[in-house]
Coordinates of C-alpha atoms and ligand atoms in Angstrom, one line a residue:
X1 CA -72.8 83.2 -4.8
X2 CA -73.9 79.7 -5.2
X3 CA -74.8 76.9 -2.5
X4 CA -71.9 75.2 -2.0
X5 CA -71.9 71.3 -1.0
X6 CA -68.3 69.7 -1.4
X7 CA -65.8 70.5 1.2
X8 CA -62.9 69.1 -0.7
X9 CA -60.0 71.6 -1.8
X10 CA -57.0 71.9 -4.3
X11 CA -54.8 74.1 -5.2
X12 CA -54.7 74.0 -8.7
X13 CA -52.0 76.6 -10.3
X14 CA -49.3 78.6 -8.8
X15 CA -47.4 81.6 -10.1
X16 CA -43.6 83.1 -9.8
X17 CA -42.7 86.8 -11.0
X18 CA -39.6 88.2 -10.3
X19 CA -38.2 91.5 -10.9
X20 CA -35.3 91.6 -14.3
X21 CA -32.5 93.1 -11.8
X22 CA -30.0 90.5 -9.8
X23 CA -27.6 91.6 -7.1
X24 CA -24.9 89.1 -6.5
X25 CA -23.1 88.9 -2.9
X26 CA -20.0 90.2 -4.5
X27 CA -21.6 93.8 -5.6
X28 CA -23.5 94.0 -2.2
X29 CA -20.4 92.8 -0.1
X30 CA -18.1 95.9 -1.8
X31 CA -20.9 98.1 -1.7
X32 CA -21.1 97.6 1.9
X33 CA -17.5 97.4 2.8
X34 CA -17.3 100.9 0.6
X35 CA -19.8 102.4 3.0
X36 CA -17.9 100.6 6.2
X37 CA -14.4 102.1 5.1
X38 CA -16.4 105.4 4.8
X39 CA -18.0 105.8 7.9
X40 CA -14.8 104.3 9.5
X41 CA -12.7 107.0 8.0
X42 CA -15.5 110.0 8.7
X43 CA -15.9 108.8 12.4
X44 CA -11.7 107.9 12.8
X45 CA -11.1 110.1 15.9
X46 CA -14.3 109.0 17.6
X47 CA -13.8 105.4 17.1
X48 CA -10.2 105.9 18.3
X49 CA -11.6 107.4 21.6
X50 CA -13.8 104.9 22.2
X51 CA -17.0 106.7 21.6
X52 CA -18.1 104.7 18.8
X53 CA -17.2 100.8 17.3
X54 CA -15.5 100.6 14.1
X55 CA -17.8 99.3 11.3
X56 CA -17.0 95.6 10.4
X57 CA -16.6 93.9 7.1
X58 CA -18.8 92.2 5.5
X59 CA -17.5 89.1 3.1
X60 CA -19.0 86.8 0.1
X61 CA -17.6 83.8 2.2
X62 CA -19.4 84.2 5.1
X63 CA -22.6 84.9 3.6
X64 CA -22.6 81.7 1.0
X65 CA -21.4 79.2 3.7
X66 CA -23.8 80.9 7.0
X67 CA -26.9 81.2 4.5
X68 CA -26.3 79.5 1.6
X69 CA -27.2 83.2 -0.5
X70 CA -25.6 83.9 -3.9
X71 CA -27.9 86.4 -5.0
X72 CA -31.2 88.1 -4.8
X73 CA -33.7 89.6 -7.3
X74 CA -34.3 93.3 -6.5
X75 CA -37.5 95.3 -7.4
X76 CA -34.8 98.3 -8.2
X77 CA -31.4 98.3 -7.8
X78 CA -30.4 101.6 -8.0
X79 CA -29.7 103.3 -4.9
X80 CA -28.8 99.9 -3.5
X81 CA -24.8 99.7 -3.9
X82 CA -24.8 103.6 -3.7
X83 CA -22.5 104.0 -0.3
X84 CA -24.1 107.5 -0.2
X85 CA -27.7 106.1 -0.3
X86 CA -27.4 102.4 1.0
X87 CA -31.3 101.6 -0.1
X88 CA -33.6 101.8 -2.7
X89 CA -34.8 104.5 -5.2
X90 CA -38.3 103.8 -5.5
X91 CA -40.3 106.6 -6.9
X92 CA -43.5 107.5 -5.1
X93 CA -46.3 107.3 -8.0
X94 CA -49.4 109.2 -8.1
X95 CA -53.0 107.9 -6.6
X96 CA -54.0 107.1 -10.3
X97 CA -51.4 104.5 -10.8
X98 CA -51.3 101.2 -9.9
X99 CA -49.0 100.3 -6.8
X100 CA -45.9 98.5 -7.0
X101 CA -47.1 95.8 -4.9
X102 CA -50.3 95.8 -7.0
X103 CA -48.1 95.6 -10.3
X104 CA -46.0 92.9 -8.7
X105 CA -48.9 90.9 -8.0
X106 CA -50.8 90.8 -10.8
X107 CA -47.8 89.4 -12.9
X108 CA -48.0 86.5 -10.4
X109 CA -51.7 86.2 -10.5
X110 CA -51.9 86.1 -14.3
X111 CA -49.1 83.4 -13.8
X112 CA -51.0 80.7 -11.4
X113 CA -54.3 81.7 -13.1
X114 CA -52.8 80.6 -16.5
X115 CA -52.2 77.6 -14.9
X116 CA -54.8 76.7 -12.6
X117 CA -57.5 77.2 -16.2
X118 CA -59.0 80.0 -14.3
X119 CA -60.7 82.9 -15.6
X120 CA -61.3 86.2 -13.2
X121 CA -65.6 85.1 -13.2
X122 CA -64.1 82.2 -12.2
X123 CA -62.9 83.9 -9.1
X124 CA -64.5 85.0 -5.8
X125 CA -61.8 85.9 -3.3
X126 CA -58.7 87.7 -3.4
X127 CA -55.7 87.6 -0.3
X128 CA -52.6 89.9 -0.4
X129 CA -50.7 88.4 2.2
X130 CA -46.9 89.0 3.0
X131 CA -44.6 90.9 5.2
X132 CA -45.1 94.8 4.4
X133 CA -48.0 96.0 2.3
X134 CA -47.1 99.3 1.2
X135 CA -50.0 101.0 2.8
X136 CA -52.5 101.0 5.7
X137 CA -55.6 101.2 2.6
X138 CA -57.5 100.8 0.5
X139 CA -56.0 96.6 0.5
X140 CA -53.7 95.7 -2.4
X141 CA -56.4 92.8 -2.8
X142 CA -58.7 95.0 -3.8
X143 CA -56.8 96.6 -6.0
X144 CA -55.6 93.8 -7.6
X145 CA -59.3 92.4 -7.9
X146 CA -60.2 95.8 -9.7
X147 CA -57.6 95.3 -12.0
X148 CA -58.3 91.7 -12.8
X149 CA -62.4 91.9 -12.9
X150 CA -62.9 89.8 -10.2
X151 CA -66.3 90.0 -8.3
X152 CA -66.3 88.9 -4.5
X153 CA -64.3 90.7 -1.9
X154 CA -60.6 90.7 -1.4
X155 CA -58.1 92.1 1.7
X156 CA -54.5 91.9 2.7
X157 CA -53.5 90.3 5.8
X158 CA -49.6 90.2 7.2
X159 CA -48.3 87.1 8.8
X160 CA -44.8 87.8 8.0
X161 CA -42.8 84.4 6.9
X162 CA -46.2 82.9 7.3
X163 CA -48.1 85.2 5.6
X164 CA -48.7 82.6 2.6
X165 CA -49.0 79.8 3.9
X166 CA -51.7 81.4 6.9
X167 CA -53.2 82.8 3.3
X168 CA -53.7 79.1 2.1
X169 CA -55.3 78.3 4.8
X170 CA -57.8 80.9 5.2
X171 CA -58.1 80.0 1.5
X172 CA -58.7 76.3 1.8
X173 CA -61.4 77.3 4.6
X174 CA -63.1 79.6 2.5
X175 CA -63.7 76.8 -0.1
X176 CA -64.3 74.1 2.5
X177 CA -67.6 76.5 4.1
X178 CA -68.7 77.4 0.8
X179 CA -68.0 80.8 0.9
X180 CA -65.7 81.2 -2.0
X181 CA -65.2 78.4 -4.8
X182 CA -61.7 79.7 -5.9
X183 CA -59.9 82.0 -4.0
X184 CA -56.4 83.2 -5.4
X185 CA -53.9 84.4 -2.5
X186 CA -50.5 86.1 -3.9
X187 CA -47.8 87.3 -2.1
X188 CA -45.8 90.6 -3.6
X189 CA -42.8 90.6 -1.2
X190 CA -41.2 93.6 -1.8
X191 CA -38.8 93.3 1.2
X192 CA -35.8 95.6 -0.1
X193 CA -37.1 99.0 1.8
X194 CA -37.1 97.7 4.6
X195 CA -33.4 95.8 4.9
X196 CA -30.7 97.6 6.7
X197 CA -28.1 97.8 4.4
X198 CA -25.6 99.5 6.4
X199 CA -25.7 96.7 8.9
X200 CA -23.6 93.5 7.9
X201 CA -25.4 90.9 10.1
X202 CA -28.0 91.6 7.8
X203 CA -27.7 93.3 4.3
X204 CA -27.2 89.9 2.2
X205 CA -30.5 88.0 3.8
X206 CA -33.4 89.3 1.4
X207 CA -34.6 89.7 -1.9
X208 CA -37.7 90.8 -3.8
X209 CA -40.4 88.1 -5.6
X210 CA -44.1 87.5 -6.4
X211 CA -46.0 84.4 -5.9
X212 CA -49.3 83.5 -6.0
X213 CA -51.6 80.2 -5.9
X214 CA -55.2 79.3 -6.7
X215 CA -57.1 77.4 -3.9
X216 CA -60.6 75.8 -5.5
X217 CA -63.0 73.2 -5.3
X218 CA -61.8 69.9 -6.7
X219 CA -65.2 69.3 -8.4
X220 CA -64.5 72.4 -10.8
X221 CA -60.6 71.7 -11.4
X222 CA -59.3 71.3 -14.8
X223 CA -55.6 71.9 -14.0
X224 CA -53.1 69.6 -15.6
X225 CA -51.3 69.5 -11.9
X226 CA -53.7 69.9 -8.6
X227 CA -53.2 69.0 -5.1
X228 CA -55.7 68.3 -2.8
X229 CA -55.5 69.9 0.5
X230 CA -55.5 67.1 3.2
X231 CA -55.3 69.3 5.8
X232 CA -53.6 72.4 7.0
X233 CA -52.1 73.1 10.7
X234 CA -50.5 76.6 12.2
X235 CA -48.8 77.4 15.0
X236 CA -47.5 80.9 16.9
X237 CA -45.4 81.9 19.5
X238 CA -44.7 85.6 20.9
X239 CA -40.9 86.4 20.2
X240 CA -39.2 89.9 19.7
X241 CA -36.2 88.1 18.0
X242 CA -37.3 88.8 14.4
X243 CA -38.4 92.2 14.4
X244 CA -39.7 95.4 12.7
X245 CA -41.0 98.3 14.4
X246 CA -42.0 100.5 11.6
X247 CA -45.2 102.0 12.2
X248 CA -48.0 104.9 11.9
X249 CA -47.4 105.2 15.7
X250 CA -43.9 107.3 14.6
X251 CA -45.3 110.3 13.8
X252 CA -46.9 110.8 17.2
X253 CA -44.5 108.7 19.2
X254 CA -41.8 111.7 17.8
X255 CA -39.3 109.5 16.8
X256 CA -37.2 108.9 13.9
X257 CA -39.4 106.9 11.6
X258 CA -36.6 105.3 9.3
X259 CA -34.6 104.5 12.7
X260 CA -32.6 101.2 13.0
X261 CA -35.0 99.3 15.3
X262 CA -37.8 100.3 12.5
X263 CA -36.1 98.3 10.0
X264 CA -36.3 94.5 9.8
X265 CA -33.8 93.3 12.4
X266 CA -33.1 89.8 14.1
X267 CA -31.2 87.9 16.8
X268 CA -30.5 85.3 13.9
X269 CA -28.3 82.3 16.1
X270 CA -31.4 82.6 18.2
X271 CA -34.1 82.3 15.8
X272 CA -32.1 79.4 14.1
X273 CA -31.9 77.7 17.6
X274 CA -35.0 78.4 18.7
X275 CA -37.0 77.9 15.4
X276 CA -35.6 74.2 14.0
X277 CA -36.9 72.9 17.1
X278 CA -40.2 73.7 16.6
X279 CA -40.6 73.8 12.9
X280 CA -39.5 69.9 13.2
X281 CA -42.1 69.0 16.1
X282 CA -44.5 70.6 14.3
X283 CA -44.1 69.0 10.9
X284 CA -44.2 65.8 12.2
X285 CA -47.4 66.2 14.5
X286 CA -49.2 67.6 11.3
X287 CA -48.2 64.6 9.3
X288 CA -48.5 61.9 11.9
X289 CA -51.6 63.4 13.1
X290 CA -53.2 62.2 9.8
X291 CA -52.0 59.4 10.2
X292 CA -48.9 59.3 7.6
X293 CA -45.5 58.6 8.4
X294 CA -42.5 61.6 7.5
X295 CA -41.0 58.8 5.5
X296 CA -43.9 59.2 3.2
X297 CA -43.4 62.5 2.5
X298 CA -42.2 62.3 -1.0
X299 CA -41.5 66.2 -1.6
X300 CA -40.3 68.7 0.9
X301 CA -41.3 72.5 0.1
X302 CA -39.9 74.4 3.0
X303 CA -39.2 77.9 4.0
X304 CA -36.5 79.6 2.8
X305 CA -34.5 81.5 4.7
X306 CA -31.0 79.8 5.3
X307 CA -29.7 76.3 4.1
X308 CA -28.4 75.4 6.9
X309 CA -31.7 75.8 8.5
X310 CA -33.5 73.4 6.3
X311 CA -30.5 70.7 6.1
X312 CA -30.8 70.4 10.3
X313 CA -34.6 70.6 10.2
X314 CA -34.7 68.0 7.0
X315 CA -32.2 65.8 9.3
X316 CA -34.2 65.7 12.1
X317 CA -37.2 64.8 10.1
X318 CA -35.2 62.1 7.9
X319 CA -32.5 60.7 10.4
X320 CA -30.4 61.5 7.7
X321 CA -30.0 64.1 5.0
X322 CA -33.0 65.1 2.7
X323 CA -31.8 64.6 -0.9
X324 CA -31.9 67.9 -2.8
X325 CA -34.7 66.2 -5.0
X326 CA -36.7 65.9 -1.7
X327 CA -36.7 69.2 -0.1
X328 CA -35.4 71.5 -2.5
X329 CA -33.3 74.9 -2.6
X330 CA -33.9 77.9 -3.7
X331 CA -32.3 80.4 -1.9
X332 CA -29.3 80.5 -3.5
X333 CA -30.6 82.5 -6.1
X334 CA -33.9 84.2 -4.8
X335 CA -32.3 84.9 -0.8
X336 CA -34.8 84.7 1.6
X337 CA -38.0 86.5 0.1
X338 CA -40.1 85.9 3.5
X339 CA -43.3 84.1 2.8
X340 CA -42.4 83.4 -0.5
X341 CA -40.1 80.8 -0.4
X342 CA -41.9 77.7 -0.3
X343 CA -44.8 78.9 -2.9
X344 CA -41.4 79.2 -5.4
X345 CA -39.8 76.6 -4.4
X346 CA -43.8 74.7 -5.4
X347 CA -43.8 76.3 -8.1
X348 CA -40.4 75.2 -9.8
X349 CA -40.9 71.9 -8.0
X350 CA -44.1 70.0 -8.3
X351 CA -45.0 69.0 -11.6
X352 CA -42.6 65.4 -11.9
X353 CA -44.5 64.4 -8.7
X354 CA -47.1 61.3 -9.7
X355 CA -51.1 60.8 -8.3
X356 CA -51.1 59.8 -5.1
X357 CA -47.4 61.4 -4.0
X358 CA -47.3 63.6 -0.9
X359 CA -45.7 67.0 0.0
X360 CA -45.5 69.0 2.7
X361 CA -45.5 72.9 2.5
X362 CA -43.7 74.9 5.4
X363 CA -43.4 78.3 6.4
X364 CA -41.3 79.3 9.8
X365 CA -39.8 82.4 11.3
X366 CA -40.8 85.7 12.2
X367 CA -43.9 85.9 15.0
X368 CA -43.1 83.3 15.6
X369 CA -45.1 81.6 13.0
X370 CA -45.0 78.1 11.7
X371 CA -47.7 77.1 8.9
X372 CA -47.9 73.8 7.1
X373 CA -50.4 72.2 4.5
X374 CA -50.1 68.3 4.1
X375 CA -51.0 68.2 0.0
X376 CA -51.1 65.4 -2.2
X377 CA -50.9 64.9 -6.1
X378 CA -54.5 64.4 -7.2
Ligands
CO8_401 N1 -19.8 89.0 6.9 C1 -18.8 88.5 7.8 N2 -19.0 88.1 9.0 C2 -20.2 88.3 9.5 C3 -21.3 88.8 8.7 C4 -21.0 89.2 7.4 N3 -22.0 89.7 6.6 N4 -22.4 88.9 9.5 C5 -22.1 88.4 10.7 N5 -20.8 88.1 10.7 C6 -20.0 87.5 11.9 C7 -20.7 87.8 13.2 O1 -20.5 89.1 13.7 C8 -20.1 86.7 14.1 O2 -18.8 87.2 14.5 P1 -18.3 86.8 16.0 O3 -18.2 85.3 16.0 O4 -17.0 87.5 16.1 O5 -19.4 87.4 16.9 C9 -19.9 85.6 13.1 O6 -19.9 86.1 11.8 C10 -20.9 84.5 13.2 O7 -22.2 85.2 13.2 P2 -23.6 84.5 13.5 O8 -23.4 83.6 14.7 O9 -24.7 85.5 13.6 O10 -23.7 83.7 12.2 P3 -24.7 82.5 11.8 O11 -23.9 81.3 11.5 O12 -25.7 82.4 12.9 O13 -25.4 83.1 10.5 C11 -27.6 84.0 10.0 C12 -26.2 84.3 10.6 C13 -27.4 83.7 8.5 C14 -28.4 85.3 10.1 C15 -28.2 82.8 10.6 O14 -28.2 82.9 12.0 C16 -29.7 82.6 10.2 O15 -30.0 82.6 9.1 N6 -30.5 82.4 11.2 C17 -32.0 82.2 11.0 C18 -32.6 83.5 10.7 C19 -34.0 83.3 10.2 O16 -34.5 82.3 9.8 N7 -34.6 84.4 10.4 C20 -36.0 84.5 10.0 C21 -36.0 85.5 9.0 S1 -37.5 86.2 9.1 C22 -38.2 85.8 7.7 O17 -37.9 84.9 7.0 C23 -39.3 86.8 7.2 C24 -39.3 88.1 8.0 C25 -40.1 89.2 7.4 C26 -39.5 89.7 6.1 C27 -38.6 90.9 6.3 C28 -38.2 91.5 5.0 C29 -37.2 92.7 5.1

C-alpha cells in the first residue's frame, strides 16, 4: 500500500441495479386480500368464537396516501402473490456459484466504478453493508472483491437503514488515515425474504435494489461529477420498535425460526413520531456545526422510507415545504429499500448540481440509526 499524505475525500461515482420484475400495490393488495379471505374462511368458526381476530384488508389507497408506495422492484416475484406461499421462491444455489447478494452487488459496483473512472487495481477496500447479508461467512465483500480482482481486504457490516451511509463513513475514514485510497461500499438489499407478507401493516413497505458508491482521494479523481466529503456525523439510539429477530440463536433456542417476531416487524406511528424528531435535530447540528446554514443546503438526499416522513422532516428543516427538486422522491417507485434509498435517490439526482453547491445525505430508522455526510460539488 502506498504512504498516504492528503486527508481530503470524494466520492466520485455511484451505481443503481435493480432487479427486471415490478410489483405494483394493486397485485400485492389482491394477493393479500386473497390470502385474508382465505384464512378468514378456513378459521370462520374460531374467529366467530372469539378465539382468533378476523384478518383485515389491506387497500391500494391506504398504502399510496400513508407511504407514498406505488411499487417496488422484487429480486423474484414468483411465490410472492401466491396466497398458498405468501413469499419468495428463491432457489438455494450451490457453494460454487456466486450469491445472490454477491450477483446483486456486482452489477452495482460495475455501475459506480464506470463512473467514478475506476479500475479494480485502482481499488483497495471493499464494504457490503445493508440490512440482511445472506450469510454469517465467508463476507459478501470478499466475494465480491474475488470476483472483481480487487487486492486489499473487504467485509460486510449491518447497520440496517444506516448501513450505507455508516459504510460511507468508515469509507471516508479509511481514505482520510491512509489506509485505503479508494474504497467502494455497495449495498445489495435484498429485503423481500424477510417481509411479512401475510401481515397488512406491513406487506407494501419494501422492495429489492443495489447501490453502490466509490469513496477516494481527491488528488487521484478523474470523475466528471465528485463530491468532496466535508464531514460526516452519526448517531444511535437503543429501540425495539423496528425489529427482526431472525437469528443462528433459533436452532438452539428451539423455536420456530421463520416465526412472526423473526421477520422484519415495526411499531411504525412510533418510529415516525419518534424518528422525525431526531432526524431533524440531527441534520441541522451536522450542518450548523460546520458552520453552514440549512438554507444553504441546495440538494436534499434523504432516506426513504415514507413521504410523509420526509415532507414533515424537510418542513421542519425549511419552515416550509422542500420543493421536490430539493429533497427528492423515490419511493414511489423503488418502496423503501432500507439503506438504499438515499444512495438512489444520489444517484438519479446529482449530476445538474454546479461546483461549490451543497447536499446533504441522510439515512434514519431502524437501531435507531441516523447517518449523515455534508458533501459538496467539487
Ligand atoms: N391497508 C389498509 N389499512 C391499513 C393498512 C393497510 N395495508 N395497514 C394499516 N392499516 C390501518 C391500521 O390498522 C390503522 O387502523 P386503525 O386506525 O383502525 O387502528 C390505520 O390504517 C392507520 O394505521 P397507522 O397509524 O399504522 O398508519 P400510518 O399513517 O402510521 O402509516 C406506516 C403506517 C406507513 C407504517 C407509517 O407509520 C410509517 O411509515 N412509519 C415510519 C416507519 C419507518 O420509517 N420505519 C422504518 C423502516 S425501517 C427501515 O427503513 C429499514 C429496516 C431494515 C430493512 C428491513 C427489510 C425487510
Amino acid at each position: 500500500m502506498p504512504s498516504l499524505n492528503t486527508n481530503a475525500a470524494v466520492i466520485s461515482g455511484s451505481g443503481l441495479w435493480n432487479p427486471e420484475h415490478i410489483i405494483t400495490n394493486a397485485e400485492l393488495v389482491a394477493a393479500y386480500n386473497g390470502w385474508a379471505d382465505k384464512y378468514n374462511n378456513d378459521h370462520g368458526a374460531d374467529i366467530k368464537a372469539g378465539k382468533l381476530e378476523a384478518k383485515p384488508k389491506s387497500s391500494i389507497e391506504f398504502i399510496e396516501k400513508a407511504s407514498g408506495i406505488k411499487q417496488r422492484f422484487v429480486y423474484v416475484k414468483e411465490g410472492i402473490l401466491d396466497i398458498e406461499r405468501m413469499r419468495p421462491v428463491i432457489p438455494e444455489r450451490p457453494e460454487n456459484v456466486i450469491s445472490d447478494q454477491a450477483e446483486m452487488a456486482l452489477h452495482a459496483a460495475r455501475d459506480a466504478m464506470d463512473a467514478a473512472n475506476k479500475k479494480a487495481t485502482d481499488i483497495d477496500a471493499v464494504i457490503v453493508s445493508c440490512a440482511y447479508t445472506q450469510r454469517a461467512y465467508p463476507a459478501i465483500a470478499i466475494e465480491v472483491q474475488n470476483a472483481l480482482g480487487i487486492n486489499g481486504f473487504g467485509f460486510d457490516m449491518l447497520v440496517a437503514c444506516s448501513a450505507a451511509t455508516f459504510a460511507l463513513h468508515r469509507a471516508y475514514e479509511m481514505v482520510f488515515a491512509g489506509t485505503a485510497r479508494s474504497v467502494l461500499v455497495i449495498n445489495p438489499e435484498l429485503t423481500t425474504p424477510q417481509i411479512n407478507y401475510c401481515d397488512r401493516d406491513s406487506h407494501f413497505i419494501f422492495g429489492d435494489v443495489a447501490t453502490a458508491m466509490i469513496v477516494e482521494r481527491a488528488d487521484a479523481c478523474t470523475a466528471a461529477h465528485c463530491y468532496d466529503i466535508i464531514s460526516t456525523q452519526a448517531l444511535t439510539q437503543f429501540s425495539s420498535n423496528v425489529r427482526s429477530n431472525v437469528s443462528y440463536l433459533s436452532r438452539a433456542h428451539d423455536v420456530d425460526p421463520f416465526g412472526a417476531d423473526k421477520l422484519f416487524h415495526q411499531d411504525g406511528r412510533k418510529v415516525f413520531k419518534e424518528v422525525c424528531p431526531l432526524a431533524e435535530k440531527h441534520i441541522r447540528n451536522h450542518v450548523e456545526a460546520k458552520g453552514f446554514t440549512v438554507s444553504q443546503i441546495r440538494r436534499w438526499w434523504l432516506h426513504q422510507a415514507n413521504i410523509n416522513m420526509n415532507t414533515l422532516i424537510g418542513k421542519k428543516l425549511l419552515g416550509r415545504e422542500a420543493t421536490s427538486e430539493e429533497a427528492p422522491i423515490v419511493l414511489d417507485r423503488y418502496a423503501n429499500t432500507a439503506s438504499a434509498g438515499s444512495i438512489i435517490a444520489f444517484h438519479l439526482y446529482h449530476q445538474d448540481l454546479k461546483k461549490g453547491d451543497l447536499g446533504v445525505l441522510c439515512s434514519f430508522g431502524a437501531g435507531y440509526s441516523i447517518g449523515s455526510l455534508l458533501l459538496r460539488k467539487h
